[in-house]
Short mmCIF file of C-alpha atoms and ligand atoms in Angstrom, two decimals:
data_model
loop_
_atom_site.label_atom_id
_atom_site.label_comp_id
_atom_site.label_asym_id
_atom_site.label_seq_id
_atom_site.Cartn_x
_atom_site.Cartn_y
_atom_site.Cartn_z
CA MET C 1 -42.34 -72.64 -12.66
CA LYS C 2 -45.33 -73.95 -10.96
CA ILE C 3 -47.77 -76.25 -13.09
CA VAL C 4 -51.16 -76.59 -11.31
CA SER C 5 -54.26 -78.73 -12.47
CA ALA C 6 -57.00 -76.65 -13.44
CA ALA C 7 -59.45 -78.45 -11.05
CA ASP C 8 -56.97 -77.49 -7.97
CA LEU C 9 -56.83 -73.87 -9.13
CA ASP C 10 -56.82 -71.27 -6.24
CA MET C 11 -58.41 -68.03 -7.83
CA ASP C 12 -56.85 -65.49 -5.42
CA SER C 13 -53.41 -66.90 -6.24
CA VAL C 14 -54.33 -66.77 -9.85
CA ALA C 15 -55.00 -63.31 -9.98
CA GLU C 16 -51.57 -62.31 -8.52
CA HIS C 17 -49.77 -64.38 -11.51
CA PHE C 18 -51.61 -62.10 -13.75
CA GLU C 19 -48.85 -59.30 -13.07
CA ASP C 20 -47.08 -61.58 -15.66
CA VAL C 21 -47.57 -64.25 -18.49
CA VAL C 22 -49.53 -67.23 -17.51
CA VAL C 23 -50.05 -70.46 -19.52
CA VAL C 24 -54.17 -71.10 -19.67
CA PRO C 25 -56.00 -73.94 -21.35
CA THR C 26 -58.35 -73.45 -24.00
CA GLU C 27 -60.53 -75.87 -26.07
CA THR C 28 -58.61 -75.05 -29.21
CA VAL C 29 -54.77 -74.90 -28.10
CA TYR C 30 -52.93 -73.82 -24.87
CA GLY C 31 -52.29 -69.95 -24.85
CA LEU C 32 -49.85 -67.32 -23.43
CA GLY C 33 -52.28 -65.57 -21.40
CA ALA C 34 -51.95 -61.63 -20.07
CA SER C 35 -54.13 -59.15 -18.99
CA ILE C 36 -54.70 -56.66 -21.94
CA TYR C 37 -54.40 -53.91 -19.12
CA LYS C 38 -50.93 -55.21 -18.20
CA PRO C 39 -48.41 -53.69 -21.09
CA HIS C 40 -45.37 -55.28 -19.44
CA ALA C 41 -46.90 -59.07 -19.56
CA ILE C 42 -48.16 -58.32 -23.02
CA CYS C 43 -44.57 -57.05 -24.22
CA ARG C 44 -43.40 -60.40 -22.41
CA ILE C 45 -45.58 -62.61 -24.68
CA PHE C 46 -43.84 -61.32 -27.80
CA GLU C 47 -40.47 -61.77 -26.09
CA LEU C 48 -40.99 -65.26 -25.27
CA LYS C 49 -42.85 -66.37 -28.46
CA ASN C 50 -40.20 -64.36 -30.68
CA ARG C 51 -43.32 -62.79 -32.33
CA PRO C 52 -43.29 -60.38 -35.06
CA ALA C 53 -44.52 -56.96 -33.43
CA ASP C 54 -47.05 -56.71 -36.49
CA ASN C 55 -48.96 -59.65 -35.66
CA PRO C 56 -51.91 -59.00 -33.30
CA LEU C 57 -53.01 -61.04 -30.46
CA ILE C 58 -56.54 -62.67 -29.77
CA VAL C 59 -58.67 -61.01 -26.84
CA HIS C 60 -60.60 -63.54 -25.00
CA VAL C 61 -63.59 -62.23 -23.02
CA SER C 62 -66.07 -64.29 -20.76
CA SER C 63 -68.91 -62.35 -21.60
CA VAL C 64 -70.81 -60.06 -24.25
CA GLU C 65 -70.97 -57.18 -21.65
CA MET C 66 -66.80 -57.56 -21.35
CA LEU C 67 -66.59 -57.72 -25.22
CA ARG C 68 -68.35 -54.15 -25.18
CA THR C 69 -66.08 -52.62 -22.89
CA ILE C 70 -63.24 -53.15 -25.55
CA ILE C 71 -64.90 -52.46 -28.83
CA ASP C 72 -65.82 -49.30 -30.54
CA GLY C 73 -69.23 -49.06 -31.47
CA PRO C 74 -72.49 -51.30 -31.05
CA VAL C 75 -72.41 -55.18 -32.00
CA SER C 76 -74.66 -55.35 -34.92
CA GLU C 77 -77.92 -57.80 -35.08
CA GLU C 78 -76.10 -60.22 -37.57
CA CYS C 79 -72.78 -60.33 -35.44
CA GLN C 80 -75.10 -61.05 -32.08
CA ARG C 81 -76.66 -63.98 -34.21
CA VAL C 82 -73.12 -65.68 -34.75
CA ILE C 83 -72.09 -64.80 -31.37
CA ASP C 84 -75.37 -66.40 -29.95
CA ARG C 85 -74.64 -69.70 -31.87
CA PHE C 86 -70.81 -69.90 -31.69
CA TRP C 87 -69.90 -68.50 -28.21
CA PRO C 88 -68.36 -69.55 -26.26
CA GLY C 89 -66.44 -71.66 -28.93
CA PRO C 90 -63.48 -71.62 -31.42
CA LEU C 91 -64.52 -68.38 -33.46
CA SER C 92 -62.78 -64.98 -33.40
CA LEU C 93 -64.67 -62.12 -34.54
CA LEU C 94 -62.93 -58.95 -35.72
CA PHE C 95 -64.62 -55.56 -34.33
CA ARG C 96 -63.22 -51.90 -34.40
CA ALA C 97 -61.07 -51.44 -31.30
CA ASN C 98 -61.85 -49.43 -28.33
CA SER C 99 -58.80 -46.92 -27.30
CA ASN C 100 -58.26 -49.20 -24.15
CA VAL C 101 -56.79 -52.08 -26.26
CA SER C 102 -53.17 -51.05 -26.72
CA ALA C 103 -51.62 -50.84 -30.27
CA MET C 104 -49.37 -53.58 -29.07
CA VAL C 105 -52.33 -55.99 -28.43
CA ARG C 106 -53.81 -54.82 -31.96
CA GLY C 107 -50.43 -55.16 -33.84
CA GLY C 108 -50.95 -51.52 -34.83
CA LEU C 109 -54.18 -52.38 -36.49
CA GLY C 110 -57.69 -50.40 -36.06
CA THR C 111 -59.29 -53.89 -35.31
CA VAL C 112 -59.13 -56.17 -32.37
CA ALA C 113 -59.89 -60.02 -32.77
CA VAL C 114 -62.19 -61.31 -29.81
CA ARG C 115 -63.37 -64.61 -28.84
CA MET C 116 -65.15 -66.63 -25.83
CA PRO C 117 -63.42 -69.59 -25.16
CA ARG C 118 -65.04 -72.47 -24.13
CA ASN C 119 -63.26 -73.88 -20.84
CA SER C 120 -64.84 -73.24 -17.83
CA CYS C 121 -61.65 -72.48 -16.07
CA LEU C 122 -60.33 -69.98 -18.15
CA LEU C 123 -63.60 -68.21 -17.97
CA GLN C 124 -63.69 -68.03 -14.57
CA ILE C 125 -60.28 -66.59 -14.49
CA ILE C 126 -61.13 -63.84 -17.10
CA GLU C 127 -64.01 -63.04 -15.10
CA ARG C 128 -61.65 -62.50 -12.37
CA VAL C 129 -58.98 -60.35 -14.28
CA GLY C 130 -60.70 -59.02 -16.80
CA PRO C 131 -59.98 -59.66 -20.95
CA ILE C 132 -56.94 -61.81 -21.50
CA ALA C 133 -54.66 -61.64 -24.76
CA ALA C 134 -53.48 -65.06 -25.72
CA PRO C 135 -51.64 -66.50 -28.59
CA SER C 136 -51.05 -69.94 -29.04
CA ALA C 137 -48.34 -70.96 -26.25
CA ASN C 138 -45.70 -72.08 -28.83
CA VAL C 139 -42.27 -70.27 -30.12
CA SER C 140 -43.28 -68.59 -33.38
CA GLY C 141 -43.11 -70.77 -36.33
CA ARG C 142 -43.52 -74.38 -34.32
CA PRO C 143 -46.24 -76.39 -34.29
CA SER C 144 -49.19 -75.32 -31.76
CA PRO C 145 -49.29 -76.86 -28.60
CA THR C 146 -52.13 -79.09 -27.28
CA THR C 147 -50.98 -80.48 -24.30
CA ILE C 148 -48.97 -79.25 -21.25
CA GLN C 149 -46.03 -81.33 -22.61
CA HIS C 150 -45.69 -79.29 -25.85
CA VAL C 151 -45.73 -76.08 -23.81
CA LEU C 152 -42.82 -77.41 -21.66
CA ASP C 153 -41.04 -78.18 -24.78
CA ASP C 154 -41.10 -74.62 -25.68
CA PHE C 155 -41.06 -72.37 -22.80
CA ASP C 156 -39.82 -74.99 -19.98
CA GLY C 157 -38.62 -72.61 -16.79
CA LYS C 158 -39.51 -69.37 -18.38
CA ILE C 159 -43.09 -68.91 -17.15
CA GLY C 160 -44.17 -68.40 -13.47
CA LEU C 161 -47.63 -70.40 -13.66
CA VAL C 162 -48.62 -73.02 -16.04
CA ILE C 163 -52.42 -74.24 -15.76
CA ASP C 164 -53.05 -77.73 -17.08
CA GLY C 165 -56.39 -78.37 -18.19
CA GLY C 166 -55.29 -81.80 -19.91
CA PRO C 167 -55.19 -82.35 -23.75
CA CYS C 168 -57.18 -79.56 -26.10
CA SER C 169 -60.59 -81.07 -27.23
CA VAL C 170 -60.53 -78.79 -30.57
CA GLY C 171 -56.71 -79.10 -31.32
CA LEU C 172 -56.89 -76.29 -34.08
CA GLU C 173 -56.68 -72.72 -33.59
CA SER C 174 -60.15 -71.03 -33.62
CA THR C 175 -61.61 -69.97 -37.08
CA VAL C 176 -60.76 -65.93 -37.63
CA ALA C 177 -63.63 -63.95 -39.43
CA SER C 178 -64.64 -60.85 -39.83
CA PHE C 179 -67.88 -58.89 -41.36
CA MET C 180 -66.67 -56.81 -44.61
CA ASP C 181 -69.13 -55.11 -46.70
CA GLY C 182 -72.17 -56.73 -45.15
CA ARG C 183 -70.84 -60.32 -45.33
CA LEU C 184 -69.18 -62.65 -42.95
CA VAL C 185 -65.17 -63.40 -44.29
CA VAL C 186 -63.39 -66.30 -42.96
CA LEU C 187 -59.74 -65.29 -42.67
CA ARG C 188 -58.06 -68.03 -40.97
CA PRO C 189 -60.23 -71.65 -41.21
CA GLY C 190 -60.64 -73.44 -38.01
CA ARG C 191 -62.95 -75.94 -36.42
CA VAL C 192 -65.97 -73.80 -36.77
CA THR C 193 -66.74 -74.43 -40.78
CA VAL C 194 -67.61 -72.16 -43.58
CA LYS C 195 -71.05 -74.38 -43.49
CA ASP C 196 -71.66 -73.82 -39.89
CA LEU C 197 -71.19 -70.22 -40.31
CA GLU C 198 -73.39 -69.96 -43.23
CA GLU C 199 -76.35 -71.48 -41.17
CA VAL C 200 -76.44 -68.35 -39.11
CA ALA C 201 -74.78 -65.79 -41.41
CA GLY C 202 -75.65 -66.26 -45.11
CA PRO C 203 -73.25 -66.56 -47.53
CA VAL C 204 -69.42 -66.60 -46.36
CA GLU C 205 -66.66 -65.80 -48.22
CA VAL C 206 -63.01 -67.16 -47.43
CA ARG C 207 -60.37 -64.65 -48.30
CA SER C 208 -56.74 -64.24 -46.91
CA LYS C 209 -55.67 -61.53 -48.62
CA THR C 210 -56.61 -57.73 -49.39
CA GLU C 211 -56.96 -56.60 -53.26
CA ASP C 212 -53.14 -55.33 -53.19
CA GLY C 213 -51.86 -58.64 -51.84
CA LYS C 214 -51.61 -57.70 -48.24
CA ALA C 215 -52.42 -60.80 -45.62
CA LEU C 216 -55.81 -59.90 -43.95
CA CYS C 217 -54.69 -61.89 -40.95
CA PRO C 218 -51.47 -60.66 -40.38
CA GLY C 219 -50.09 -64.05 -38.60
CA GLN C 220 -50.84 -65.90 -41.66
CA LYS C 221 -48.50 -64.32 -43.93
CA TYR C 222 -45.52 -66.48 -41.74
CA ARG C 223 -44.29 -69.76 -42.23
CA HIS C 224 -45.82 -71.92 -39.27
CA TYR C 225 -46.66 -74.96 -37.36
CA SER C 226 -43.27 -76.46 -38.59
CA PRO C 227 -41.64 -79.39 -36.98
CA ASN C 228 -37.73 -79.67 -37.61
CA ALA C 229 -37.86 -82.68 -39.57
CA ARG C 230 -38.82 -81.80 -42.85
CA LEU C 231 -42.60 -82.25 -43.71
CA VAL C 232 -43.55 -83.67 -46.91
CA LEU C 233 -47.44 -83.18 -47.91
CA PHE C 234 -49.05 -85.35 -50.79
CA LYS C 235 -51.94 -84.07 -52.28
CA GLY C 236 -54.43 -85.76 -54.57
CA GLU C 237 -56.35 -88.81 -54.96
CA ALA C 238 -55.43 -91.61 -52.19
CA GLN C 239 -54.31 -94.23 -54.20
CA MET C 240 -51.75 -91.50 -56.13
CA SER C 241 -50.77 -90.35 -52.60
CA ARG C 242 -50.10 -93.76 -51.12
CA ASP C 243 -47.91 -95.13 -54.13
CA ARG C 244 -46.03 -91.64 -54.22
CA MET C 245 -45.08 -91.87 -50.30
CA CYS C 246 -44.00 -95.58 -50.71
CA GLU C 247 -41.61 -94.49 -53.83
CA TYR C 248 -40.38 -91.50 -51.47
CA ILE C 249 -39.58 -93.94 -48.75
CA ARG C 250 -37.74 -96.30 -50.96
CA ARG C 251 -35.81 -93.44 -52.39
CA SER C 252 -34.83 -92.16 -49.08
CA SER C 253 -32.70 -95.22 -47.36
CA GLY C 254 -30.96 -93.83 -44.34
CA ALA C 255 -33.38 -91.09 -43.37
CA ARG C 256 -35.48 -91.73 -40.41
CA ILE C 257 -39.12 -91.33 -41.79
CA GLY C 258 -42.30 -90.80 -39.78
CA ILE C 259 -45.92 -90.87 -41.09
CA ALA C 260 -48.74 -88.84 -39.66
CA ALA C 261 -51.49 -91.24 -40.86
CA HIS C 262 -55.34 -91.07 -41.16
CA SER C 263 -58.06 -93.26 -42.17
CA ASP C 264 -57.91 -91.46 -45.54
CA LEU C 265 -54.89 -93.49 -46.30
CA SER C 266 -54.09 -96.84 -44.48
CA PHE C 267 -50.77 -97.88 -45.06
CA ASP C 268 -48.31 -100.64 -44.74
CA ALA C 269 -45.30 -99.08 -43.77
CA PRO C 270 -41.91 -100.60 -43.35
CA THR C 271 -41.08 -101.57 -40.02
CA ASP C 272 -38.15 -98.94 -39.80
CA VAL C 273 -40.81 -96.21 -40.73
CA CYS C 274 -42.53 -94.58 -37.35
CA VAL C 275 -46.39 -94.19 -37.77
CA PHE C 276 -48.55 -91.82 -35.65
CA ASP C 277 -52.17 -92.40 -36.04
CA MET C 278 -54.39 -89.32 -36.17
CA GLY C 279 -57.53 -91.25 -36.07
CA GLN C 280 -60.65 -92.11 -38.61
CA THR C 281 -62.44 -88.55 -38.77
CA LYS C 282 -61.44 -84.99 -39.87
CA GLY C 283 -62.59 -84.01 -36.08
CA ASP C 284 -59.87 -86.51 -34.91
CA ILE C 285 -57.11 -85.10 -37.21
CA CYS C 286 -57.61 -81.58 -35.98
CA ARG C 287 -57.45 -82.90 -32.56
CA ASN C 288 -54.07 -85.04 -33.09
CA LEU C 289 -52.38 -83.02 -35.94
CA PHE C 290 -50.10 -80.97 -34.13
CA SER C 291 -49.30 -83.91 -31.73
CA ALA C 292 -48.51 -86.19 -34.44
CA LEU C 293 -46.10 -83.21 -35.79
CA ARG C 294 -44.35 -82.91 -32.31
CA GLU C 295 -44.25 -86.36 -31.63
CA LEU C 296 -42.66 -87.93 -34.83
CA ASP C 297 -40.00 -84.69 -34.61
CA ARG C 298 -38.60 -86.30 -31.67
CA THR C 299 -37.13 -89.23 -33.79
CA CYS C 300 -37.61 -88.69 -37.54
CA ASP C 301 -35.83 -86.45 -40.12
CA VAL C 302 -38.60 -86.41 -42.58
CA ILE C 303 -42.35 -86.64 -42.01
CA LEU C 304 -44.97 -87.55 -44.31
CA VAL C 305 -48.58 -86.74 -44.55
CA ALA C 306 -51.49 -87.00 -46.99
CA GLY C 307 -53.93 -84.19 -47.33
CA VAL C 308 -57.44 -84.40 -46.89
CA ASP C 309 -60.17 -82.96 -48.99
CA ALA C 310 -60.27 -79.61 -48.32
CA ASP C 311 -64.03 -79.14 -47.51
CA ASN C 312 -65.51 -78.60 -43.72
CA GLU C 313 -62.82 -79.17 -41.18
CA GLY C 314 -60.44 -80.18 -43.91
CA LEU C 315 -60.07 -76.30 -45.02
CA ALA C 316 -58.16 -75.88 -41.71
CA ILE C 317 -56.39 -79.01 -41.73
CA MET C 318 -55.01 -78.11 -45.09
CA ASP C 319 -54.35 -74.72 -44.41
CA ARG C 320 -52.19 -75.63 -41.41
CA LEU C 321 -50.44 -78.74 -43.62
CA GLU C 322 -49.59 -76.29 -46.52
CA LYS C 323 -47.98 -73.87 -43.98
CA ALA C 324 -46.07 -76.28 -42.40
CA ALA C 325 -44.50 -78.10 -45.38
CA SER C 326 -41.16 -78.00 -46.80
CA GLU C 327 -42.13 -79.92 -49.62
CA VAL C 328 -45.66 -80.67 -51.39
CA VAL C 329 -45.70 -83.56 -53.76
CA ALA C 330 -48.95 -83.44 -55.99
CA GLU C 331 -50.45 -85.15 -58.79
O1 TXA L 401 -57.61 -70.71 -30.94
C1 TXA L 401 -57.14 -69.77 -30.67
O2 TXA L 401 -57.31 -68.69 -31.27
C2 TXA L 401 -56.07 -69.70 -30.02
C3 TXA L 401 -56.24 -69.82 -28.19
C4 TXA L 401 -55.00 -69.55 -27.51
O3 TXA L 401 -57.17 -68.79 -28.34
N1 TXA L 401 -54.96 -68.54 -30.33
C5 TXA L 401 -54.35 -68.36 -31.24
O4 TXA L 401 -53.54 -66.96 -31.29
O5 TXA L 401 -54.42 -68.96 -32.49
P1 TXA L 401 -52.41 -66.77 -32.60
O6 TXA L 401 -51.94 -65.40 -31.88
O7 TXA L 401 -51.63 -67.89 -32.73
O8 TXA L 401 -53.37 -66.30 -33.92
C6 TXA L 401 -54.11 -65.42 -33.75
C7 TXA L 401 -54.29 -65.11 -35.34
C8 TXA L 401 -52.96 -64.57 -36.12
O9 TXA L 401 -52.98 -65.06 -37.32
C9 TXA L 401 -53.23 -63.11 -36.27
O10 TXA L 401 -52.51 -62.33 -37.13
C10 TXA L 401 -54.66 -63.11 -36.46
O11 TXA L 401 -55.18 -64.08 -35.35
N2 TXA L 401 -55.46 -61.70 -35.75
C11 TXA L 401 -55.44 -61.26 -34.50
N3 TXA L 401 -55.76 -59.91 -34.57
C12 TXA L 401 -56.16 -59.75 -35.59
C13 TXA L 401 -56.83 -58.68 -36.28
N4 TXA L 401 -57.17 -57.37 -35.51
N5 TXA L 401 -56.66 -58.64 -37.56
C14 TXA L 401 -56.50 -59.80 -38.29
N6 TXA L 401 -56.15 -60.75 -38.00
C15 TXA L 401 -55.97 -60.74 -36.66
MG1 MG L 402 -50.14 -69.44 -33.29
#
């Protein structure tokens, strides 16, 4: 297993490594990358992650020309406006797939999710090897990786080439959205918010299921992002959450407790409680959330976290916390 810094990358040897899976940096989270045209490598992504076959992969492109080679039909004007505003960046859009995108990449669906990542090293690689499918580089169910150490925690020794691009600047996975019946629908919230999208796409809806209850994003139906420790999410007004947390700590004598803290909830914790400060703003919480879960998981049996308002980036933060939580304490 070779770990190479993005700055020292030799493009010729990188292209050779794409006969197999390569760990790639993106601005959101690290990805397990494979050329969409190498079925053996795509198959290995599913094996390495222990990922259900019905959960499709996001395909990463470096230009709209490359996008056109993997989709069926033209890019609509409204879609082009969204692309012009948010690509490269943390927004994946659904398109009808061309027949050169295998069923394995699509998880058997007729659509393919595509984004252009905002990472110059990865964009150069894509230009060289073509479209790259990349799910987050974590074992399915675990918190996503935002540093090389997180990737090694899950896959040490199992992958030929790991490209180190430093800590991810966004820290949460991309927003997944699709044009449905003439309007843009957010299927997985992310750092590109509903408000951001509405500035160019008119009214935007957030919807996770079809009318008959099927998950629109197959990955969203699984339990996710979970540390081994028991994650307890406190929802509601800040003072109330603080009181409930204190009570929880008092009642849990003997358990090693950690708090994933943020400015909405400053806290004078007892000295035997481990505190990971995720920062002040919602952007900080996005960037540090998965680090907090993974770091506290090393030493704690229980991790306590207070919710945030589910507006703007808060919607994505709460989506991840609710999926990761073993227990929710609400008012
Ligand atoms: O930021 C990201 O999107 C990262 C980086 C590596 O680019 N990738 C990522 O991939 O988060 P993954 O596989 O962890 O999550 C992809 C999500 C899953 O929930 C999957 O079900 C959904 O996108 N998805 C992919 N293709 C889809 C499709 N055709 N229709 C509906 N949902 C799709
Ligand atoms: Mg993932």
